Amino acid sequence: MRASTFLTSTFFAATALAHGNIVSPPVRQAGAVTQQVCGAQAVSALTTDITGPLENVASNGSPDCNIFLCKGIQFEDNQNNVQEFAAGEQVDFAAEIPIPHEGPCNVSVVDLATNTLVGQPLISFASYADEALAQLPLNNTQFSVTMPTDLGTQCQQPGECALQWFWFGTNAQQTYEDCVDFVMTA
Ligand SMILES: *[C@@H]1O[C@H](CO)[C@@H](O)[C@H](O)[C@H]1NC(C)=O
Ligand SMILES: *[C@@H]1O[C@H](CO)[C@@H](O)[C@H](O)[C@H]1NC(C)=O
Ligand SMILES: [Cu+2]
């Protein structure tokens, strides 16, 4: 009886409350343009719980709104939030994982126009946010990536590329993303 009550309330908390997000570097935030493109309901879900899974964010069905690219959050809302990185630079990430769900995770350079990866992931976890562990490894919430040195002329214009953190909780069937807009400096 007590156990089932506990499980029920834990399940409720896991579905209703925070799950995880990137705290630093600064990630895309939904604003007026996202509301135009993806709708008010999506923006409400994105701003009410910035840690929530993409499955909780209902698209308005517009072909321009892809919730699975940077949570559907538009670059135009984030033009003053573009980071500058140099080839070979180490970029430190901080994440919060209030409700872990075991599964794979990675951070990749994404070509935003085509929603394709540029090169290989910069970091990759086969098993991330494993709630069965007494404590998560420190590298789940503090890790760094090294910016590629072979981008050529790619990723020099704002809005062209982002670093995308991508985590999928296998049992939870929940997807988490955050995007850091950036340009490469010479
Ligand atoms: C990155 O992680 C996501 C989510 O876990 C996974 O679906 C995807 O296959 C991974 N990508 C690569 C290139 O490993
Ligand atoms: C994170 O830390 C764990 C435990 O120390 C280690 O097994 C794993 O390889 C590390 N993962 C990455 C991507 O550094
Ligand atoms: Cu969750």
Short mmCIF file of C-alpha atoms and ligand atoms in Angstrom, two decimals:
data_model
loop_
_atom_site.label_atom_id
_atom_site.label_comp_id
_atom_site.label_asym_id
_atom_site.label_seq_id
_atom_site.Cartn_x
_atom_site.Cartn_y
_atom_site.Cartn_z
CA MET A 1 0.00 0.00 0.00
CA ARG A 2 2.64 2.47 1.04
CA ALA A 3 4.94 1.35 -1.72
CA SER A 4 2.32 1.83 -4.38
CA THR A 5 1.44 5.27 -3.03
CA PHE A 6 5.11 6.15 -3.15
CA LEU A 7 5.45 4.91 -6.72
CA THR A 8 2.37 6.75 -7.82
CA SER A 9 3.52 10.04 -6.37
CA THR A 10 7.02 9.53 -7.77
CA PHE A 11 5.57 8.84 -11.18
CA PHE A 12 3.38 11.91 -10.93
CA ALA A 13 6.36 14.06 -9.97
CA ALA A 14 8.37 12.66 -12.87
CA THR A 15 5.70 13.55 -15.36
CA ALA A 16 4.68 16.87 -13.89
CA LEU A 17 7.94 18.46 -12.79
CA ALA A 18 11.45 19.24 -13.90
CA HIS A 19 13.63 16.82 -15.89
CA GLY A 20 16.78 18.54 -17.18
CA ASN A 21 18.33 21.43 -19.05
CA ILE A 22 21.57 23.20 -19.89
CA VAL A 23 22.35 26.12 -17.59
CA SER A 24 25.54 27.32 -19.29
CA PRO A 25 26.54 28.40 -21.94
CA PRO A 26 23.35 30.42 -22.52
CA VAL A 27 20.76 28.46 -24.50
CA ARG A 28 17.92 29.54 -26.78
CA GLN A 29 14.90 31.06 -25.07
CA ALA A 30 11.44 31.19 -26.60
CA GLY A 31 10.05 34.63 -27.45
CA ALA A 32 7.70 36.46 -29.78
CA VAL A 33 8.97 34.93 -33.02
CA THR A 34 8.71 31.42 -31.61
CA GLN A 35 5.14 32.23 -30.63
CA GLN A 36 4.39 33.32 -34.21
CA VAL A 37 5.97 30.18 -35.67
CA CYS A 38 5.02 27.47 -33.15
CA GLY A 39 2.04 28.99 -31.34
CA ALA A 40 1.23 30.24 -27.87
CA GLN A 41 0.65 26.78 -26.45
CA ALA A 42 4.18 25.67 -27.36
CA VAL A 43 5.73 28.81 -25.91
CA SER A 44 3.72 28.36 -22.74
CA ALA A 45 5.01 24.79 -22.35
CA LEU A 46 8.57 25.90 -23.10
CA THR A 47 8.55 28.75 -20.60
CA THR A 48 6.49 27.14 -17.81
CA ASP A 49 9.06 24.34 -17.43
CA ILE A 50 12.35 24.93 -19.23
CA THR A 51 13.47 21.45 -18.11
CA GLY A 52 10.56 19.57 -19.66
CA PRO A 53 10.75 17.01 -22.46
CA LEU A 54 9.91 17.86 -26.06
CA GLU A 55 7.02 15.40 -25.89
CA ASN A 56 5.29 17.93 -23.60
CA VAL A 57 5.54 20.67 -26.22
CA ALA A 58 2.66 20.66 -28.69
CA SER A 59 3.48 22.13 -32.09
CA ASN A 60 0.78 24.10 -33.83
CA GLY A 61 1.50 21.98 -36.91
CA SER A 62 3.15 24.76 -38.92
CA PRO A 63 5.79 23.30 -41.27
CA ASP A 64 8.20 25.97 -39.98
CA CYS A 65 7.86 24.69 -36.41
CA ASN A 66 10.12 21.73 -35.71
CA ILE A 67 9.97 21.02 -31.98
CA PHE A 68 12.80 18.50 -32.42
CA LEU A 69 15.22 21.17 -33.65
CA CYS A 70 16.26 23.42 -30.75
CA LYS A 71 12.85 22.78 -29.09
CA GLY A 72 11.24 24.74 -31.92
CA ILE A 73 12.74 27.93 -30.47
CA GLN A 74 13.55 30.37 -33.24
CA PHE A 75 16.93 32.00 -33.83
CA GLU A 76 15.27 35.40 -34.30
CA ASP A 77 14.39 35.43 -30.59
CA ASN A 78 18.05 34.82 -29.74
CA GLN A 79 20.07 37.12 -31.97
CA ASN A 80 21.61 38.84 -28.94
CA ASN A 81 22.56 35.49 -27.46
CA VAL A 82 25.12 34.25 -29.99
CA GLN A 83 28.35 32.93 -28.47
CA GLU A 84 31.76 33.26 -30.11
CA PHE A 85 34.03 30.23 -30.09
CA ALA A 86 37.45 29.57 -31.61
CA ALA A 87 38.63 26.38 -33.28
CA GLY A 88 40.02 24.06 -30.62
CA GLU A 89 38.48 26.08 -27.80
CA GLN A 90 37.25 24.16 -24.77
CA VAL A 91 33.64 25.06 -24.01
CA ASP A 92 32.43 24.21 -20.52
CA PHE A 93 28.83 23.10 -20.03
CA ALA A 94 26.75 23.04 -16.87
CA ALA A 95 23.55 21.00 -16.81
CA GLU A 96 20.80 20.47 -14.26
CA ILE A 97 19.15 17.06 -14.06
CA PRO A 98 16.49 17.27 -11.34
CA ILE A 99 14.78 14.12 -12.65
CA PRO A 100 17.20 11.74 -14.37
CA HIS A 101 16.13 9.21 -17.01
CA GLU A 102 18.78 6.79 -18.23
CA GLY A 103 19.63 6.94 -21.92
CA PRO A 104 22.10 8.23 -24.51
CA CYS A 105 23.19 11.86 -24.69
CA ASN A 106 25.45 13.92 -26.89
CA VAL A 107 26.43 17.44 -27.90
CA SER A 108 26.88 18.11 -31.61
CA VAL A 109 27.34 20.98 -34.02
CA VAL A 110 24.08 21.26 -35.95
CA ASP A 111 23.61 22.96 -39.32
CA LEU A 112 20.38 24.78 -38.53
CA ALA A 113 19.19 25.29 -42.12
CA THR A 114 19.26 21.58 -42.88
CA ASN A 115 18.96 20.15 -39.35
CA THR A 116 21.96 17.91 -39.96
CA LEU A 117 24.98 17.18 -37.82
CA VAL A 118 28.28 18.76 -38.77
CA GLY A 119 30.88 16.08 -38.15
CA GLN A 120 30.76 13.69 -35.24
CA PRO A 121 29.29 14.50 -31.82
CA LEU A 122 31.76 16.51 -29.71
CA ILE A 123 30.87 14.44 -26.67
CA SER A 124 28.76 11.34 -26.37
CA PHE A 125 27.43 9.39 -23.40
CA ALA A 126 26.18 5.86 -24.00
CA SER A 127 24.42 5.98 -20.62
CA TYR A 128 23.48 9.38 -19.20
CA ALA A 129 21.32 10.43 -16.25
CA ASP A 130 20.96 6.90 -14.86
CA GLU A 131 18.40 7.16 -12.08
CA ALA A 132 19.49 3.72 -10.80
CA LEU A 133 22.80 5.20 -9.60
CA ALA A 134 23.04 6.51 -6.05
CA GLN A 135 24.69 9.59 -7.50
CA LEU A 136 25.10 10.74 -11.09
CA PRO A 137 28.70 10.99 -12.36
CA LEU A 138 29.92 14.57 -12.13
CA ASN A 139 30.37 14.65 -15.90
CA ASN A 140 26.59 14.43 -16.39
CA THR A 141 26.20 17.98 -15.08
CA GLN A 142 29.70 19.36 -15.71
CA PHE A 143 31.45 18.51 -18.94
CA SER A 144 33.35 20.23 -21.70
CA VAL A 145 33.59 19.92 -25.45
CA THR A 146 36.39 20.98 -27.77
CA MET A 147 35.31 23.03 -30.77
CA PRO A 148 36.23 21.43 -34.11
CA THR A 149 39.23 22.70 -36.04
CA ASP A 150 37.97 21.58 -39.46
CA LEU A 151 34.84 23.68 -39.98
CA GLY A 152 36.38 25.72 -42.81
CA THR A 153 33.99 28.57 -43.57
CA GLN A 154 31.06 26.84 -41.85
CA CYS A 155 29.42 28.32 -38.77
CA GLN A 156 30.67 31.88 -39.29
CA GLN A 157 27.23 33.51 -39.71
CA PRO A 158 24.87 33.96 -36.75
CA GLY A 159 21.96 31.55 -37.07
CA GLU A 160 23.93 29.09 -39.18
CA CYS A 161 25.02 26.67 -36.46
CA ALA A 162 24.26 25.72 -32.88
CA LEU A 163 25.72 23.35 -30.34
CA GLN A 164 22.84 21.04 -29.55
CA TRP A 165 22.62 19.00 -26.36
CA PHE A 166 20.46 15.98 -27.04
CA TRP A 167 19.39 13.46 -24.42
CA PHE A 168 16.82 10.69 -24.74
CA GLY A 169 15.48 8.89 -21.67
CA THR A 170 15.00 5.37 -22.99
CA ASN A 171 12.42 4.06 -20.51
CA ALA A 172 10.79 7.45 -20.03
CA GLN A 173 10.62 7.88 -23.84
CA GLN A 174 11.43 11.55 -23.30
CA THR A 175 13.65 13.76 -25.44
CA TYR A 176 15.58 16.75 -24.13
CA GLU A 177 17.34 19.39 -26.19
CA ASP A 178 18.97 22.73 -25.68
CA CYS A 179 20.71 24.84 -28.31
CA VAL A 180 23.64 27.22 -27.93
CA ASP A 181 23.81 29.57 -30.92
CA PHE A 182 27.39 30.33 -31.86
CA VAL A 183 29.75 31.63 -34.51
CA MET A 184 33.32 30.54 -35.03
CA THR A 185 35.86 33.31 -34.78
CA ALA A 186 39.09 33.18 -36.75
C1 LIG B 1 22.76 11.63 -30.02
O1 LIG B 1 21.86 11.36 -28.97
C2 LIG B 1 20.54 11.17 -29.40
C3 LIG B 1 19.64 11.15 -28.17
O2 LIG B 1 20.07 10.24 -27.24
C4 LIG B 1 20.46 9.92 -30.24
O3 LIG B 1 19.14 9.69 -30.67
C5 LIG B 1 21.37 10.11 -31.44
O4 LIG B 1 21.41 8.93 -32.19
C6 LIG B 1 22.77 10.49 -31.02
N1 LIG B 1 23.50 10.88 -32.20
C7 LIG B 1 24.68 10.38 -32.50
C8 LIG B 1 25.28 10.85 -33.77
O5 LIG B 1 25.26 9.60 -31.78
C1 LIG B 2 31.57 10.12 -17.46
O1 LIG B 2 32.01 9.57 -16.23
C2 LIG B 2 31.80 8.16 -16.13
C3 LIG B 2 32.10 7.75 -14.71
O2 LIG B 2 33.33 8.21 -14.31
C4 LIG B 2 32.65 7.48 -17.19
O3 LIG B 2 32.46 6.09 -17.13
C5 LIG B 2 32.25 7.98 -18.56
O4 LIG B 2 33.10 7.44 -19.56
C6 LIG B 2 32.33 9.50 -18.64
N1 LIG B 2 31.73 9.90 -19.91
C7 LIG B 2 32.23 10.86 -20.66
C8 LIG B 2 31.54 11.16 -21.95
O5 LIG B 2 33.21 11.50 -20.35
CU CU B 3 11.57 13.65 -17.41
#
